[in-house]
Coordinates of N, CA and C in Angstrom, one line a residue:
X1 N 6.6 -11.4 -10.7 CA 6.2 -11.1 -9.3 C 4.7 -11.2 -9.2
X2 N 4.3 -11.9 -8.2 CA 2.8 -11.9 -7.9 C 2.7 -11.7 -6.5
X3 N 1.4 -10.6 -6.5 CA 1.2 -9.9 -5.4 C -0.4 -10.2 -4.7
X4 N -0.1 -10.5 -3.7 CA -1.9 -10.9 -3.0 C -2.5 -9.9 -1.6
X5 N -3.1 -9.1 -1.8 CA -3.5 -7.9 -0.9 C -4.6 -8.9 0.0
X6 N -4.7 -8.4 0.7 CA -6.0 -9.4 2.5 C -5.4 -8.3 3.5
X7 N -6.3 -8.0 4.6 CA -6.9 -7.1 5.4 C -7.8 -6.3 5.4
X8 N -8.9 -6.3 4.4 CA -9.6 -5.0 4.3 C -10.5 -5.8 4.9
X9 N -11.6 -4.2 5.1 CA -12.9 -5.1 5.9 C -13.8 -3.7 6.6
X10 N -14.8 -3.9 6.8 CA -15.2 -2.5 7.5 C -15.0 -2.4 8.8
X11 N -14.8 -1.0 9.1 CA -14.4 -0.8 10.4 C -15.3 0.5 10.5
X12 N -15.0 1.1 11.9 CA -15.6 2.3 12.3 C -15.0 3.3 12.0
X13 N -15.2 4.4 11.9 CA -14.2 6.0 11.9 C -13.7 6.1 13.0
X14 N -12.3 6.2 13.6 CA -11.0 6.4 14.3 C -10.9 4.6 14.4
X15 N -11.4 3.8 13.9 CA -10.6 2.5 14.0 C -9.3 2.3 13.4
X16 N -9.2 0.7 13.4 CA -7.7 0.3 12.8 C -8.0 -0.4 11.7
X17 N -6.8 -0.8 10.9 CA -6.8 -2.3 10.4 C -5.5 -2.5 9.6
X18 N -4.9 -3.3 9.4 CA -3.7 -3.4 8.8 C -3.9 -4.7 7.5
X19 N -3.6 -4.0 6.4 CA -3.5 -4.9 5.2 C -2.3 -5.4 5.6
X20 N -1.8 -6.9 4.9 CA -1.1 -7.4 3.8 C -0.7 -7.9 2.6
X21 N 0.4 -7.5 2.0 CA 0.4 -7.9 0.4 C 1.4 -9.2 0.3
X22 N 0.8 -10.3 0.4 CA 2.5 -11.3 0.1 C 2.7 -11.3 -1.3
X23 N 4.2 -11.3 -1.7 CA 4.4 -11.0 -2.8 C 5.5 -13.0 -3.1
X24 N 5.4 -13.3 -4.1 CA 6.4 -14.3 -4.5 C 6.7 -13.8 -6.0
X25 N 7.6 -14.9 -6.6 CA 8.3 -14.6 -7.5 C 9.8 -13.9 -8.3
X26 N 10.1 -13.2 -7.2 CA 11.1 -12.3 -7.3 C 12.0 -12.1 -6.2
X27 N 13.3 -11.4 -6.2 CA 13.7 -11.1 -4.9 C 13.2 -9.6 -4.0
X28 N 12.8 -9.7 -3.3 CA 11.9 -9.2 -2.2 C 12.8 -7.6 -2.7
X29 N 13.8 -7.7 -1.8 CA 14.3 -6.7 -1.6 C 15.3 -5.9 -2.5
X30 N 14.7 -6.2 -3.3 CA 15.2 -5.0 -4.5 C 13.9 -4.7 -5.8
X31 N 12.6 -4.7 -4.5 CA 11.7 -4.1 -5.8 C 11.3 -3.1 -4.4
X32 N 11.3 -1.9 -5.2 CA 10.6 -0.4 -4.2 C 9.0 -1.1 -4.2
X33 N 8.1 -0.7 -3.3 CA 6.4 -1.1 -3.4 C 6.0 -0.5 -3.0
X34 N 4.3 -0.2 -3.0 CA 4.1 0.7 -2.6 C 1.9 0.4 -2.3
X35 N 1.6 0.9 -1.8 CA -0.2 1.0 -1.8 C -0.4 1.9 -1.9
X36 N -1.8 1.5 -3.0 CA -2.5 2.8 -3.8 C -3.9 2.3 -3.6
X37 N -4.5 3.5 -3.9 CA -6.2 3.5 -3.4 C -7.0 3.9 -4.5
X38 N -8.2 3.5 -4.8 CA -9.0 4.2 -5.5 C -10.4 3.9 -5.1
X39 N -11.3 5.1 -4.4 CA -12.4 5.5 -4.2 C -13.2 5.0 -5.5
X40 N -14.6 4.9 -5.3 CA -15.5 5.1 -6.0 C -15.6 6.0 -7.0
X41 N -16.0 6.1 -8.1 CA -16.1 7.7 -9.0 C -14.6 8.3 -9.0
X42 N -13.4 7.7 -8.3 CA -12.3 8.5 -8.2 C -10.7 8.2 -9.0
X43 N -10.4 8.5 -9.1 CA -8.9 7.8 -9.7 C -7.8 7.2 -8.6
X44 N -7.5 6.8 -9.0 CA -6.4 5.8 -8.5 C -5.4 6.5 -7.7
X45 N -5.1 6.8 -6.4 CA -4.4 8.0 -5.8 C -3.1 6.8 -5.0
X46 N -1.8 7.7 -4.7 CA -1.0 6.8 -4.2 C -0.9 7.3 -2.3
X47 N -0.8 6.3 -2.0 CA -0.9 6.1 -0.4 C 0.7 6.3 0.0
X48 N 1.3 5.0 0.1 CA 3.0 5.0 0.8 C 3.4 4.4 -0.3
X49 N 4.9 4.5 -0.1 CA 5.8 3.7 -0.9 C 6.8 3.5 0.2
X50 N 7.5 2.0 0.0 CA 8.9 2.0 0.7 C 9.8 1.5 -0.3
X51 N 11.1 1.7 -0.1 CA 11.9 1.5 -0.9 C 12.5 0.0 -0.9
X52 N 13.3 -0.6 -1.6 CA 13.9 -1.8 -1.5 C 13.6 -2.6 0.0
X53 N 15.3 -2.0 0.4 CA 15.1 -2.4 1.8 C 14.3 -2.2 2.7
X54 N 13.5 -1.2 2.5 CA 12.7 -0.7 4.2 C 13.0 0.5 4.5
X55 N 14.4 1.1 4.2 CA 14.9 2.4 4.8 C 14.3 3.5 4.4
X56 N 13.3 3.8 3.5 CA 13.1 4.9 3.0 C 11.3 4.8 2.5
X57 N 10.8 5.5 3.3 CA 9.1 5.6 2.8 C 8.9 6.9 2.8
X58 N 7.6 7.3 1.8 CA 6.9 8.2 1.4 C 5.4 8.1 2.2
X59 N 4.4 9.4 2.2 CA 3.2 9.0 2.4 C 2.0 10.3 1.6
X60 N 1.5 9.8 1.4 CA 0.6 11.1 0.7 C 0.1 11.7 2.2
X61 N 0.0 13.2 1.3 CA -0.7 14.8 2.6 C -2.0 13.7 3.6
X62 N -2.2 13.3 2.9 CA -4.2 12.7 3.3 C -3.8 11.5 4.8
X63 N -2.7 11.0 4.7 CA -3.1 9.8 5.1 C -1.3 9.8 6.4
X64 N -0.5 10.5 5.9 CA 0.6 11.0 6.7 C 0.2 10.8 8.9
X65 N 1.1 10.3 9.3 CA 0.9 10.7 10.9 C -0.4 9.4 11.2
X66 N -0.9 8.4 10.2 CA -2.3 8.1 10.6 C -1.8 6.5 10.1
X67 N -1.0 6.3 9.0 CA -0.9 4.7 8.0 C 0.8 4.6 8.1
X68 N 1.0 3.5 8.4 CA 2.8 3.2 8.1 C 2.6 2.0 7.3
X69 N 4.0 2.3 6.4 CA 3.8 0.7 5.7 C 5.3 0.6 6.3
X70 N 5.4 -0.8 5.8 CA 6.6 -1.6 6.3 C 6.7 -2.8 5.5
X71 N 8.0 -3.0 5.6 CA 8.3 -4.1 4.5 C 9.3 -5.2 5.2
X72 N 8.7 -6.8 5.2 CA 9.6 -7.7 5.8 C 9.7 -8.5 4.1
X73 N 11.5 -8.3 4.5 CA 11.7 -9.1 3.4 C 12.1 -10.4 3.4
X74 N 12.0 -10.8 5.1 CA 11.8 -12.4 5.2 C 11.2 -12.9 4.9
X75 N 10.0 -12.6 4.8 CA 8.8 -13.6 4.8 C 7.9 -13.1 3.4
X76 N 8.7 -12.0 3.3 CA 7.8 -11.2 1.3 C 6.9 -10.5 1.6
X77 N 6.5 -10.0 2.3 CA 5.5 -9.6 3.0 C 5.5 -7.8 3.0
X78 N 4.4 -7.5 2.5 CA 4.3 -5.5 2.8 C 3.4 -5.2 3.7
X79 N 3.1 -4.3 4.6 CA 2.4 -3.8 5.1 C 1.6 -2.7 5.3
X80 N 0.4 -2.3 5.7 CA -0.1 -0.9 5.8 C -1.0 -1.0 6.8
X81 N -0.6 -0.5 8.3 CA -1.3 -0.5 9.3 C -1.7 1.1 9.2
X82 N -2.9 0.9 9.4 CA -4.0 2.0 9.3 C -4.5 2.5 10.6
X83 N -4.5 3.2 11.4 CA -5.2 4.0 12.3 C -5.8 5.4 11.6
X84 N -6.9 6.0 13.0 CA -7.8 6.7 12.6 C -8.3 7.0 11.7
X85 N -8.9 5.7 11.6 CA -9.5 5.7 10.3 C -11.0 6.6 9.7
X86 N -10.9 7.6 8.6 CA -11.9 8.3 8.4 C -12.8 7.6 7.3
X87 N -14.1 8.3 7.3 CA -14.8 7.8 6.0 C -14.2 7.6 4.7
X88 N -13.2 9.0 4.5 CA -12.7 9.2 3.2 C -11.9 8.3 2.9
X89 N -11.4 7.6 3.7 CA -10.4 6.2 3.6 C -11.1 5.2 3.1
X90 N -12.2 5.1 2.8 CA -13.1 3.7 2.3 C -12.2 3.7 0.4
X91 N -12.1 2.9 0.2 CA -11.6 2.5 -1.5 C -11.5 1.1 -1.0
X92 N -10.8 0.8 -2.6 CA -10.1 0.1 -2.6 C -8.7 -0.3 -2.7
X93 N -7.8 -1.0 -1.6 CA -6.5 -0.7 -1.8 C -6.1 -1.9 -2.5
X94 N -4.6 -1.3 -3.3 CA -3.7 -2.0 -4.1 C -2.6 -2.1 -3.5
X95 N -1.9 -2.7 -3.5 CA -0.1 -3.4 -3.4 C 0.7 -3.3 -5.0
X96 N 1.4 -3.1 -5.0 CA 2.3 -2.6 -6.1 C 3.7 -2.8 -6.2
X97 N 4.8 -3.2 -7.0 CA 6.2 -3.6 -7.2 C 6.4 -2.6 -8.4
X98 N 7.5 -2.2 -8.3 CA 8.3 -1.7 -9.3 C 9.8 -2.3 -9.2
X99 N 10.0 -2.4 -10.4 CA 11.6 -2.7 -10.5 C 12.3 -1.7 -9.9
X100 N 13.4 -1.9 -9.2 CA 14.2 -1.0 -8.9 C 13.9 -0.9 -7.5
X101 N 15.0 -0.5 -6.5 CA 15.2 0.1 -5.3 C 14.1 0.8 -4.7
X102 N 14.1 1.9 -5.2 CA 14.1 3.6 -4.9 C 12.3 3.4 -4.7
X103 N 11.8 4.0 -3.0 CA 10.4 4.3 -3.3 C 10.4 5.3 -4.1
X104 N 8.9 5.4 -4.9 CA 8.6 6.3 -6.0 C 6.7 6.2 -5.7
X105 N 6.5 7.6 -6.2 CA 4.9 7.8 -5.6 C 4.3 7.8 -7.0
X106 N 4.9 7.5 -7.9 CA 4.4 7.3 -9.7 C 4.1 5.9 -9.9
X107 N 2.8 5.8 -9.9 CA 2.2 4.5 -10.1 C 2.1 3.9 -11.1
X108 N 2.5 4.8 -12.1 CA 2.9 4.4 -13.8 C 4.3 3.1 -13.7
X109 N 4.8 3.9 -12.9 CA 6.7 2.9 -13.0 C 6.2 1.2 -12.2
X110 N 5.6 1.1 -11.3 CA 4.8 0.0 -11.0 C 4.0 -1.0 -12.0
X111 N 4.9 -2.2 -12.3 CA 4.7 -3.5 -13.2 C 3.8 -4.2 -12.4
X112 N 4.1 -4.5 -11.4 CA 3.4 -5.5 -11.2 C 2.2 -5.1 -9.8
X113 N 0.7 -5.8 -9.4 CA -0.4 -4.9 -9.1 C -1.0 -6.6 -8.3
X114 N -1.2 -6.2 -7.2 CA -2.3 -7.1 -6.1 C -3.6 -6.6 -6.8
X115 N -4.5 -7.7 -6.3 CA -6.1 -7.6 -6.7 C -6.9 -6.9 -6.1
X116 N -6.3 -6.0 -5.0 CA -7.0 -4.8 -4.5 C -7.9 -5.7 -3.4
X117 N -8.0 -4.8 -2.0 CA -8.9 -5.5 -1.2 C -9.7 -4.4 -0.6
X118 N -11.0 -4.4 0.0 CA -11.6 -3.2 0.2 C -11.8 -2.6 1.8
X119 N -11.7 -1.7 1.5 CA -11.5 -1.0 2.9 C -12.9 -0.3 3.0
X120 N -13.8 -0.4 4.0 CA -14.9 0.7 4.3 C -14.9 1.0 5.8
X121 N -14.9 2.4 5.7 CA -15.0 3.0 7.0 C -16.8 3.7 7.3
X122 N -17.3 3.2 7.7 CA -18.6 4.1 8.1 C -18.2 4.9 9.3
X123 N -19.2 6.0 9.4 CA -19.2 7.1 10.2 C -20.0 7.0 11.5

């Protein structure tokens, strides 16, 4: 599976922007995926996960009520539309596949990793 992250870009604090990850290689809808972030000076922290099909997502405390991901498995395609966007959101985000179904917020179980694209939010 190969994964290609595009939408980052700077924006303002309470703006928008929405990544996508096109993924080929595999069949879409039976890998759980997910975006992860890592700040400057910071470790690698997990954002959403959705599961296989679509039916089931996670979101970290930070970012809950503000980012949805979504998953078309027509076109391979992940998403992470972002509103109110704060400073602390500036990183870099990743796209991610794991074998199996099931979203999972353990970024260890995730094989396969987009090249990350960057998000800055100024204040």
């Amino acid at each position: 599976v190969q994964l290609q992250a595009s939408g980052g870009g700077l924006v303002q604090a309470g703006g928008s922007l929405r990544l996508s990850c096109a993924a080929s290689g595999g069949p879409f809808s039976r890998y759980g995926m997910g975006w992860f972030r890592q700040a400057p000076g910071k470790e690698r922290e997990f954002v959403a996960v959705i599961s296989g099909r679509g039916t089931i997502t996670n979101y970290a405390d930070s970012v809950k009520g503000r980012f949805t991901i979504a998953k078309d498995n027509a076109k391979n395609t992940l998403y992470l539309q972002m509103t109110t966007l704060k400073p602390e959101d500036t990183a870099v985000y990743y796209c991610a596949a794991k074998r199996g179904v099931p979203a999972d917020s353990r970024s260890s179980l995730y094989a396969y990793w987009g090249q990350g694209t960057l998000v800055t939010v100024s204040s």
